[in-house]
Amino acid sequence: MLIRSLRLTWGVLGLLLSGCVVSAQSTPVRIMSLGDSITGSPGCWRALLWRKLQTAGITNTKFVGSLPSPGCGFTYDGANEGHGGIQATGIVQRRELPGNKGPTEILAAFGTMVDWMRESKKDMKILVAQIIPINPANCRQCGDRVVALNKAIPAWTASKNSTDSPITVVDCWTGFDTARDTGDGVHPNNAGNEKIANCWFEPLRRAIQG
Ligand SMILES: *[C@@H]1O[C@H](CO)[C@@H](O)[C@H](O)[C@H]1NC(C)=O
């Protein structure tokens, strides 16, 4: 099963992915977090999310990916694919494109990646985030681009949905405040990490146990 979320880069608009691949049939359930720096470096919301799963008694998980867990104050299962600055359009075209892509192009790239993921595992579950707001000092338009992307996600998700490989939209936008929950307008601080862990927990729990 695959769980992913989207991220926008700052500066130029880009799209980052963050997500988790989980394999429902196998034990443990494999989960891949796929995304950019908000996902990966340090991405301590993943540590908090892992701890919430443990606390809830959900221990049949294995987080997978080529990147190690950065220090988040305690030991956790933190393998991931959170690559700083990564863009969906760049992945699809095998190179990083300049940013400033609109939701249509970004989601088309996401669609291609969903097809690839289903080729690797036809019944993977996919969780896509409506991403946290951003307000970087060097990109005043980026906030509106996130709004536009998040708005386009439900229809795109429904169009790519399937019974074998269901897609769930995860709302990480609501309640997140760039002034309170980030240090730089983009990357979550401790309060922001808590909010991101919270937005993922229930959808992830359902995906693992469902
Ligand atoms: C995708 O389909 C599943 C049922 O297979 C449904 O529960 C889910 O809400 C659908 N997701 C979207 C985004 O339409």
Short mmCIF file of C-alpha atoms and ligand atoms in Angstrom, two decimals:
data_model
loop_
_atom_site.label_atom_id
_atom_site.label_comp_id
_atom_site.label_asym_id
_atom_site.label_seq_id
_atom_site.Cartn_x
_atom_site.Cartn_y
_atom_site.Cartn_z
CA MET A 1 0.00 0.00 0.00
CA LEU A 2 1.32 3.32 -0.76
CA ILE A 3 0.83 6.49 1.06
CA ARG A 4 1.89 9.72 -0.37
CA SER A 5 1.45 13.32 0.10
CA LEU A 6 2.28 16.27 -1.99
CA ARG A 7 4.52 19.10 -1.16
CA LEU A 8 5.26 22.33 -2.87
CA THR A 9 8.74 23.67 -2.90
CA TRP A 10 9.39 27.26 -2.20
CA GLY A 11 11.17 29.68 -4.43
CA VAL A 12 9.78 28.42 -7.61
CA LEU A 13 6.74 26.31 -7.38
CA GLY A 14 7.54 22.77 -7.34
CA LEU A 15 5.98 19.79 -6.13
CA LEU A 16 7.29 17.48 -3.68
CA LEU A 17 5.82 14.30 -2.73
CA SER A 18 5.65 12.81 0.57
CA GLY A 19 4.11 9.56 1.17
CA CYS A 20 4.31 6.15 2.53
CA VAL A 21 4.22 2.83 0.77
CA VAL A 22 2.54 0.14 2.73
CA SER A 23 2.11 -3.45 1.71
CA ALA A 24 -1.18 -4.69 3.08
CA GLN A 25 -0.74 -8.37 2.40
CA SER A 26 2.69 -8.83 3.89
CA THR A 27 3.75 -8.68 7.48
CA PRO A 28 5.00 -6.23 8.46
CA VAL A 29 3.23 -3.56 6.50
CA ARG A 30 5.79 -1.64 4.50
CA ILE A 31 5.43 2.11 4.49
CA MET A 32 7.36 4.53 2.32
CA SER A 33 7.37 8.22 3.06
CA LEU A 34 8.00 10.00 -0.22
CA GLY A 35 8.55 13.70 -0.43
CA ASP A 36 10.90 16.63 -0.06
CA SER A 37 12.72 18.21 2.83
CA ILE A 38 9.52 18.62 4.79
CA THR A 39 9.20 14.85 4.65
CA GLY A 40 12.83 13.90 5.03
CA SER A 41 15.18 16.33 6.61
CA PRO A 42 14.69 16.09 9.41
CA GLY A 43 10.98 15.34 9.00
CA CYS A 44 10.54 14.64 12.68
CA TRP A 45 6.79 14.40 12.21
CA ARG A 46 7.58 10.89 10.96
CA ALA A 47 9.18 10.09 14.30
CA LEU A 48 6.11 11.38 16.12
CA LEU A 49 3.83 9.45 13.78
CA TRP A 50 5.81 6.25 14.37
CA ARG A 51 5.54 6.79 18.12
CA LYS A 52 1.78 7.33 17.87
CA LEU A 53 1.48 4.03 16.01
CA GLN A 54 3.47 2.25 18.74
CA THR A 55 1.34 3.83 21.44
CA ALA A 56 -1.78 2.65 19.61
CA GLY A 57 -0.37 -0.88 19.53
CA ILE A 58 0.26 -0.78 15.79
CA THR A 59 3.70 -2.34 15.58
CA ASN A 60 3.45 -4.48 12.44
CA THR A 61 5.09 -1.79 10.31
CA LYS A 62 8.36 -1.34 8.53
CA PHE A 63 9.22 2.05 7.14
CA VAL A 64 11.26 1.69 3.98
CA GLY A 65 13.43 3.93 1.82
CA SER A 66 17.03 4.67 0.97
CA LEU A 67 17.47 7.52 3.43
CA PRO A 68 18.20 7.02 7.13
CA SER A 69 16.30 8.48 10.06
CA PRO A 70 17.77 11.75 11.22
CA GLY A 71 18.04 12.45 14.92
CA CYS A 72 14.70 13.43 16.39
CA GLY A 73 15.45 12.85 20.05
CA PHE A 74 14.54 9.18 20.22
CA THR A 75 15.10 6.03 18.23
CA TYR A 76 12.43 5.25 15.67
CA ASP A 77 11.92 3.42 12.40
CA GLY A 78 12.76 6.29 10.07
CA ALA A 79 13.84 5.00 6.67
CA ASN A 80 12.31 7.30 4.07
CA GLU A 81 12.45 8.85 0.62
CA GLY A 82 12.19 12.48 1.61
CA HIS A 83 14.55 14.27 -0.74
CA GLY A 84 15.00 18.01 -0.27
CA GLY A 85 13.82 20.00 -3.27
CA ILE A 86 12.45 17.02 -5.14
CA GLN A 87 9.67 17.71 -7.65
CA ALA A 88 7.14 15.34 -9.17
CA THR A 89 7.61 16.81 -12.60
CA GLY A 90 11.35 16.36 -12.26
CA ILE A 91 10.98 12.75 -11.24
CA VAL A 92 8.80 11.98 -14.22
CA GLN A 93 11.07 13.69 -16.67
CA ARG A 94 14.16 12.33 -14.91
CA ARG A 95 15.48 15.73 -14.24
CA GLU A 96 14.59 18.61 -12.04
CA LEU A 97 12.60 21.15 -13.95
CA PRO A 98 12.40 24.80 -13.18
CA GLY A 99 9.43 25.35 -10.94
CA ASN A 100 6.36 27.43 -11.51
CA LYS A 101 4.28 24.50 -12.62
CA GLY A 102 0.55 24.65 -12.13
CA PRO A 103 -1.69 22.04 -10.55
CA THR A 104 -2.58 20.45 -13.89
CA GLU A 105 1.00 19.65 -14.81
CA ILE A 106 1.92 18.66 -11.28
CA LEU A 107 -0.99 16.28 -10.94
CA ALA A 108 -0.31 14.79 -14.37
CA ALA A 109 3.17 13.95 -13.11
CA PHE A 110 1.66 12.49 -9.98
CA GLY A 111 -0.65 10.40 -12.11
CA THR A 112 2.31 8.96 -13.97
CA MET A 113 3.97 8.09 -10.70
CA VAL A 114 0.81 6.42 -9.40
CA ASP A 115 0.82 4.27 -12.56
CA TRP A 116 4.44 3.32 -11.91
CA MET A 117 3.71 2.50 -8.31
CA ARG A 118 0.81 0.28 -9.25
CA GLU A 119 3.04 -1.51 -11.75
CA SER A 120 5.27 -2.42 -8.82
CA LYS A 121 2.34 -3.43 -6.60
CA LYS A 122 -1.16 -3.41 -7.98
CA ASP A 123 -2.96 -3.27 -4.64
CA MET A 124 -0.94 -0.61 -2.92
CA LYS A 125 -2.88 1.93 -0.95
CA ILE A 126 -2.10 5.53 -1.65
CA LEU A 127 -2.53 8.44 0.71
CA VAL A 128 -2.15 11.88 -0.79
CA ALA A 129 -1.83 14.93 1.40
CA GLN A 130 -3.41 18.24 0.85
CA ILE A 131 -0.21 19.88 1.90
CA ILE A 132 0.53 22.33 4.66
CA PRO A 133 0.42 26.01 3.77
CA ILE A 134 3.71 27.72 3.04
CA ASN A 135 4.73 31.35 3.18
CA PRO A 136 8.40 31.64 2.25
CA ALA A 137 9.92 35.11 2.26
CA ASN A 138 11.37 34.60 -1.23
CA CYS A 139 8.14 33.45 -2.89
CA ARG A 140 5.07 35.47 -2.18
CA GLN A 141 3.05 33.52 -4.77
CA CYS A 142 3.84 30.14 -3.28
CA GLY A 143 1.08 30.32 -0.71
CA ASP A 144 -1.56 30.75 -3.42
CA ARG A 145 -0.04 27.93 -5.46
CA VAL A 146 -0.45 25.58 -2.54
CA VAL A 147 -4.09 26.63 -2.29
CA ALA A 148 -4.58 25.92 -6.00
CA LEU A 149 -2.88 22.54 -5.80
CA ASN A 150 -4.80 21.46 -2.72
CA LYS A 151 -8.04 22.49 -4.38
CA ALA A 152 -7.23 20.32 -7.41
CA ILE A 153 -6.28 17.24 -5.42
CA PRO A 154 -9.74 15.77 -4.62
CA ALA A 155 -10.88 15.63 -8.26
CA TRP A 156 -7.52 14.27 -9.38
CA THR A 157 -7.58 11.68 -6.63
CA ALA A 158 -11.08 10.54 -7.55
CA SER A 159 -10.04 10.22 -11.19
CA LYS A 160 -7.09 7.97 -10.30
CA ASN A 161 -8.93 5.97 -7.67
CA SER A 162 -9.52 2.25 -7.99
CA THR A 163 -10.97 -0.53 -5.88
CA ASP A 164 -7.74 -2.52 -5.89
CA SER A 165 -5.56 0.46 -5.11
CA PRO A 166 -7.62 3.02 -3.24
CA ILE A 167 -6.45 6.57 -2.81
CA THR A 168 -7.21 8.58 0.30
CA VAL A 169 -6.85 12.34 0.61
CA VAL A 170 -5.18 13.43 3.84
CA ASP A 171 -5.92 16.95 4.99
CA CYS A 172 -2.74 18.41 6.44
CA TRP A 173 -3.77 21.95 5.53
CA THR A 174 -6.54 22.59 8.00
CA GLY A 175 -5.32 24.03 11.27
CA PHE A 176 -1.71 24.53 10.17
CA ASP A 177 -0.41 28.07 10.65
CA THR A 178 2.85 29.04 8.93
CA ALA A 179 3.52 31.75 11.51
CA ARG A 180 3.11 29.47 14.52
CA ASP A 181 4.03 26.08 13.08
CA THR A 182 7.13 26.81 10.98
CA GLY A 183 10.42 28.58 11.58
CA ASP A 184 10.95 29.78 8.02
CA GLY A 185 7.49 29.85 6.54
CA VAL A 186 8.05 26.40 5.03
CA HIS A 187 9.57 23.80 7.33
CA PRO A 188 7.65 22.65 10.40
CA ASN A 189 8.90 23.42 13.88
CA ASN A 190 8.02 21.18 16.84
CA ALA A 191 4.42 22.40 16.87
CA GLY A 192 4.18 21.86 13.12
CA ASN A 193 5.63 18.36 13.38
CA GLU A 194 2.93 17.48 15.90
CA LYS A 195 0.24 18.72 13.55
CA ILE A 196 1.61 16.78 10.58
CA ALA A 197 1.92 13.59 12.65
CA ASN A 198 -1.68 14.11 13.77
CA CYS A 199 -3.05 14.63 10.27
CA TRP A 200 -1.43 11.39 9.06
CA PHE A 201 -2.15 9.19 12.04
CA GLU A 202 -5.80 8.27 11.61
CA PRO A 203 -5.70 7.80 7.80
CA LEU A 204 -2.52 5.75 8.17
CA ARG A 205 -4.01 3.65 10.96
CA ARG A 206 -7.02 2.89 8.78
CA ALA A 207 -4.80 2.06 5.83
CA ILE A 208 -2.70 -0.34 7.89
CA GLN A 209 -5.59 -2.01 9.67
CA GLY A 210 -8.25 -1.77 6.96
C1 LIG B 1 -11.55 5.57 -3.51
O1 LIG B 1 -12.34 4.42 -3.50
C2 LIG B 1 -12.57 3.90 -2.21
C3 LIG B 1 -13.36 2.62 -2.35
O2 LIG B 1 -12.69 1.72 -3.16
C4 LIG B 1 -13.30 4.91 -1.35
O3 LIG B 1 -13.44 4.43 -0.05
C5 LIG B 1 -12.52 6.22 -1.34
O4 LIG B 1 -13.26 7.21 -0.66
C6 LIG B 1 -12.22 6.69 -2.74
N1 LIG B 1 -11.34 7.85 -2.69
C7 LIG B 1 -11.61 8.98 -3.36
C8 LIG B 1 -10.64 10.07 -3.16
O5 LIG B 1 -12.57 9.12 -4.07
#
